[in-house]
Short mmCIF file of C-alpha atoms in Angstrom, two decimals:
data_model
loop_
_atom_site.label_atom_id
_atom_site.label_comp_id
_atom_site.label_asym_id
_atom_site.label_seq_id
_atom_site.Cartn_x
_atom_site.Cartn_y
_atom_site.Cartn_z
CA MET A 116 64.25 16.67 85.29
CA LYS A 117 67.51 17.25 87.36
CA ARG A 118 65.95 20.32 89.08
CA ILE A 119 62.96 18.15 90.22
CA ILE A 120 65.04 15.52 91.57
CA MET A 121 66.67 17.83 93.70
CA LEU A 122 63.42 19.29 94.86
CA VAL A 123 62.38 16.03 95.92
CA VAL A 124 65.45 15.42 97.96
CA LEU A 125 64.85 18.73 99.59
CA LEU A 126 61.15 17.76 100.36
CA ILE A 127 62.49 14.43 101.94
CA THR A 128 65.67 15.48 103.61
CA GLY A 129 65.21 18.99 104.37
CA SER A 130 68.83 19.58 103.11
CA PRO A 131 69.14 22.39 100.28
CA VAL A 132 70.60 20.70 97.40
CA ILE A 133 70.22 23.36 94.61
CA ALA A 134 71.37 22.82 91.05
CA GLN A 135 70.47 26.05 89.66
CA PRO A 136 69.88 29.54 90.68
CA LEU A 137 66.01 30.85 91.19
CA VAL A 138 65.29 33.01 88.42
CA TRP A 139 63.14 36.01 89.49
CA VAL A 140 61.29 37.98 86.92
CA SER A 141 60.02 41.36 87.45
CA PRO A 142 57.64 43.48 85.08
CA ASP A 143 58.11 47.07 83.91
CA TRP A 144 60.31 48.37 86.82
CA GLU A 145 61.33 51.53 84.60
CA ALA A 146 57.76 52.45 84.48
CA ASP A 147 56.80 52.06 88.23
CA ASP A 148 60.05 52.15 90.09
CA PRO A 149 62.09 55.01 88.48
CA ALA A 150 64.59 55.05 91.43
CA GLY A 151 65.15 51.36 91.71
CA SER A 152 64.24 51.36 95.26
CA SER A 153 61.59 48.86 95.15
CA LYS A 154 63.63 46.49 93.11
CA SER A 155 66.56 46.70 95.58
CA LEU A 156 64.17 46.26 98.31
CA ILE A 157 62.55 42.99 96.98
CA PHE A 158 66.04 41.88 96.14
CA ASP A 159 67.26 42.16 99.66
CA ILE A 160 64.32 40.25 101.06
CA LEU A 161 64.54 37.54 98.53
CA ASN A 162 68.22 36.94 99.15
CA ALA A 163 67.59 36.99 103.04
CA ILE A 164 64.93 34.23 102.72
CA TYR A 165 66.44 32.09 99.89
CA GLU A 166 70.05 32.54 100.44
CA PRO A 167 70.37 30.43 103.67
CA LEU A 168 68.66 27.87 101.81
CA GLY A 169 71.56 27.68 99.32
CA TYR A 170 69.71 29.46 96.43
CA GLU A 171 71.05 32.16 94.28
CA ILE A 172 68.76 34.79 92.96
CA LEU A 173 69.01 35.75 89.31
CA HIS A 174 66.87 38.86 88.26
CA GLN A 175 65.49 39.30 84.67
CA GLN A 176 63.07 41.81 83.56
CA PHE A 177 60.24 41.16 80.80
CA PRO A 178 56.81 42.55 80.02
CA LEU A 179 54.29 41.15 82.25
CA LYS A 180 52.82 38.57 79.89
CA ARG A 181 56.36 37.27 79.06
CA ALA A 182 57.06 37.03 82.66
CA GLN A 183 53.95 35.14 83.46
CA SER A 184 54.49 32.64 80.71
CA MET A 185 58.06 32.18 81.94
CA LEU A 186 56.74 31.16 85.30
CA THR A 187 54.37 28.67 84.12
CA SER A 188 56.78 27.25 81.62
CA GLY A 189 59.52 26.84 84.21
CA GLU A 190 61.99 29.17 82.93
CA ALA A 191 61.76 31.31 85.94
CA GLN A 192 60.60 30.38 89.56
CA LEU A 193 59.53 33.81 91.00
CA LEU A 194 57.48 36.51 89.73
CA GLY A 195 56.82 40.01 90.90
CA ALA A 196 56.11 42.11 92.76
CA ALA A 197 52.65 42.04 90.89
CA GLN A 198 49.10 41.89 91.78
CA VAL A 199 47.26 38.63 91.79
CA LEU A 200 47.40 37.00 88.39
CA ASP A 201 44.96 34.09 87.38
CA GLY A 202 46.96 30.49 87.23
CA LEU A 203 49.63 31.51 89.70
CA ALA A 204 50.03 30.89 93.27
CA VAL A 205 49.65 33.55 95.90
CA PRO A 206 51.29 33.72 99.30
CA HIS A 207 49.84 34.90 102.43
CA TYR A 208 51.80 38.05 102.79
CA PRO A 209 52.46 40.79 100.04
CA ILE A 210 55.83 42.24 99.73
CA ILE A 211 55.22 45.60 98.96
CA ASN A 212 52.07 48.13 98.58
CA GLN A 213 51.77 50.34 95.58
CA SER A 214 50.02 53.46 96.01
CA GLU A 215 48.13 55.42 93.60
CA MET A 216 48.39 59.03 94.06
CA VAL A 217 46.65 62.16 92.45
CA MET A 218 48.17 65.66 92.38
CA TYR A 219 45.60 68.30 91.82
CA ARG A 220 44.46 71.98 92.23
CA ARG A 221 43.24 72.73 95.59
CA ALA A 222 40.78 75.27 93.99
CA ARG A 223 39.17 72.76 91.85
CA ILE A 224 38.96 69.40 93.83
CA ASN A 225 37.81 68.18 96.85
CA LEU A 226 38.95 64.64 97.45
CA SER A 227 36.93 64.00 100.69
CA SER A 228 34.76 61.61 98.63
CA GLY A 229 37.84 59.88 97.18
CA ALA A 230 38.20 59.22 93.42
CA ASP A 231 34.65 60.48 92.95
CA GLY A 232 35.62 63.77 93.61
CA LEU A 233 37.38 63.74 90.12
CA GLN A 234 34.37 63.33 88.40
CA GLY A 235 33.53 66.25 85.70
CA LEU A 236 37.11 67.42 85.84
CA PHE A 237 39.95 67.01 83.35
CA GLY A 238 43.24 65.23 84.22
CA VAL A 239 46.34 63.76 82.88
CA TRP A 240 48.42 60.54 83.54
CA PRO A 241 51.35 58.62 81.93
CA ALA A 242 50.42 55.88 79.20
CA VAL A 243 51.67 53.01 81.09
CA LYS A 244 48.74 53.82 83.66
CA ASN A 245 46.08 54.23 80.90
CA ASP A 246 44.49 50.63 80.93
CA THR A 247 44.48 50.49 84.71
CA LEU A 248 42.98 53.77 85.38
CA THR A 249 40.34 53.58 82.80
CA GLN A 250 39.21 50.01 83.97
CA ARG A 251 39.20 51.20 87.79
CA TYR A 252 37.44 54.55 87.15
CA PRO A 253 35.69 54.60 84.21
CA PHE A 254 34.21 58.14 84.59
CA LEU A 255 37.81 59.68 84.35
CA ASN A 256 37.82 62.35 81.85
CA GLY A 257 41.32 63.21 80.68
CA MET A 258 44.12 62.06 78.68
CA ALA A 259 47.25 59.63 78.60
CA VAL A 260 50.52 61.23 77.67
CA ASP A 261 53.95 59.96 76.90
CA SER A 262 55.61 60.28 80.39
CA SER A 263 55.07 61.34 84.05
CA SER A 264 57.27 64.29 83.34
CA GLU A 265 54.94 65.55 80.65
CA ALA A 266 51.83 64.89 82.86
CA PHE A 267 53.34 66.83 85.77
CA LEU A 268 54.21 69.77 83.51
CA LEU A 269 50.90 70.04 81.92
CA LEU A 270 49.30 70.25 85.33
CA ILE A 271 51.68 72.76 86.93
CA SER A 272 52.08 75.05 83.72
CA GLY A 273 48.61 75.95 83.65
CA ASN A 274 49.04 76.25 79.79
CA ARG A 275 45.89 74.06 79.43
CA PRO A 276 42.84 73.34 81.71
CA ILE A 277 44.33 70.48 83.67
CA ASP A 278 42.81 69.95 87.14
CA TYR A 279 44.91 66.82 88.23
CA TYR A 280 47.68 64.29 87.46
CA ILE A 281 47.48 60.75 88.39
CA ASP A 282 50.57 58.43 88.87
CA THR A 283 52.18 55.90 91.32
CA SER A 284 53.65 57.21 94.56
CA SER A 285 57.21 56.26 93.56
CA ARG A 286 56.91 57.71 90.12
CA MET A 287 55.29 60.97 91.16
CA ALA A 288 57.91 61.43 93.79
CA ALA A 289 60.67 60.97 91.14
CA THR A 290 59.13 63.17 88.74
CA MET A 291 58.70 65.97 91.31
CA GLU A 292 62.26 65.44 92.74
CA LYS A 293 63.88 65.76 89.19
CA SER A 294 61.68 68.55 87.88
CA LEU A 295 63.09 72.34 87.64
CA ILE A 296 59.65 73.94 87.22
CA VAL A 297 59.00 76.54 89.57
CA TYR A 298 55.51 76.46 91.00
CA GLU A 299 53.44 77.72 94.12
CA PRO A 300 53.05 74.47 96.16
CA GLY A 301 50.31 76.00 98.18
CA ASP A 302 48.08 75.94 94.73
CA PHE A 303 48.27 72.02 94.97
CA ALA A 304 47.79 68.89 97.07
CA ILE A 305 48.44 65.62 96.81
CA GLY A 306 46.26 62.78 97.80
CA GLN A 307 46.09 58.97 97.99
CA LEU A 308 43.39 56.90 95.67
CA THR A 309 44.29 53.54 96.34
CA VAL A 310 46.75 51.22 97.89
CA GLU A 311 47.20 47.89 96.15
CA PRO A 312 49.02 44.97 97.71
CA HIS A 313 51.64 43.41 95.50
CA TYR A 314 52.98 39.85 95.91
CA ILE A 315 55.67 37.52 94.67
CA LEU A 316 54.02 35.06 92.65
CA PHE A 317 54.75 31.24 91.98
CA ALA A 318 53.83 28.50 89.63
CA LYS A 319 51.18 26.14 90.68
CA THR A 320 53.53 23.17 90.60
CA THR A 321 55.40 21.04 93.12
CA GLU A 322 58.46 23.42 92.79
CA GLY A 323 56.23 26.47 93.11
CA VAL A 324 54.42 24.92 96.18
CA LEU A 325 57.83 24.48 98.01
CA LEU A 326 59.14 28.00 97.06
CA ARG A 327 55.87 29.54 98.26
CA LYS A 328 55.98 27.99 101.43
CA GLN A 329 59.66 28.86 101.86
CA PHE A 330 58.75 32.44 101.13
CA GLU A 331 56.03 32.68 103.61
CA ASN A 332 58.17 30.85 106.31
CA GLY A 333 61.00 33.35 105.56
CA ILE A 334 58.91 36.52 105.98
CA GLU A 335 57.42 35.28 109.36
CA SER A 336 61.08 34.38 110.58
CA LEU A 337 62.37 37.78 109.24
CA TYR A 338 59.48 39.75 110.80
CA CYS A 339 59.77 38.00 114.15
CA SER A 340 63.47 38.59 114.38
CA GLY A 341 63.23 42.08 113.47
CA GLU A 342 65.25 42.03 110.30
CA LEU A 343 62.34 42.24 107.89
CA ILE A 344 61.49 45.71 109.40
CA GLU A 345 65.14 46.87 109.28
CA ILE A 346 65.15 45.98 105.56
CA TYR A 347 62.00 48.02 104.84
CA ASP A 348 63.38 51.04 106.73
CA GLY A 349 66.64 50.88 104.94
CA TRP A 350 64.59 51.65 101.89
CA SER A 351 62.39 54.04 103.45
CA THR A 352 59.39 51.83 102.23
CA PRO A 353 56.45 50.91 104.79
CA VAL A 354 55.90 47.43 105.85
CA PRO A 355 52.96 45.89 104.08
CA ASP A 356 50.27 44.23 106.08
CA ILE A 357 52.36 41.33 107.75
CA SER A 358 51.37 40.22 111.06
CA PRO A 359 52.37 36.45 111.92
CA SER A 360 52.20 35.22 115.58
CA CYS A 361 55.64 35.28 116.66
#
């Protein structure tokens, strides 16, 4: 109740009177962000938006379903980055794009037709991607393995008839960077399958509506000042589709 009273004061007066920090919950960062760069990028953006308003960002990590329930129960105020989830408020602007990549044997695959070019071939991917991939591409023939490193090794080693390896761009890059496997790069290519916008999500409550509006205003202000692009450049991350009228 005290938090709601403070928010009402803010709505009326415009003065940031904040009794508690904002709890930001994010799901499965170890799986999708092994280098931690996406988490750090988002933290910098949220701080740039909310710190001038008097908020303090407190980050916690939980499985997605638990994070979503925390938002709807009021235990947390921000969730993401995540794709659109039923029952949660979505801002106008994504905060990051997540690319889904495929590494494949040049002699076996033609990706000019996109993911359809994988039909009839055999691939591997980390188990964390299994549900997403089988729903998006029901024609895939392959198997989920324990880790990205195992999937990469199976493709590169040639010990089994593996034609391709699918993963998120950040996890694939981290896997390749830390691998000590020697292989002929010319035998392989990397292509992009999809680009999915991910958002900071909010509860559909008075508080959530206010925080979402502050987020959208903050993104526009940072973009128009040039600070937002500097933040993305600092983490070597492309700016998603953000084009407010400045």
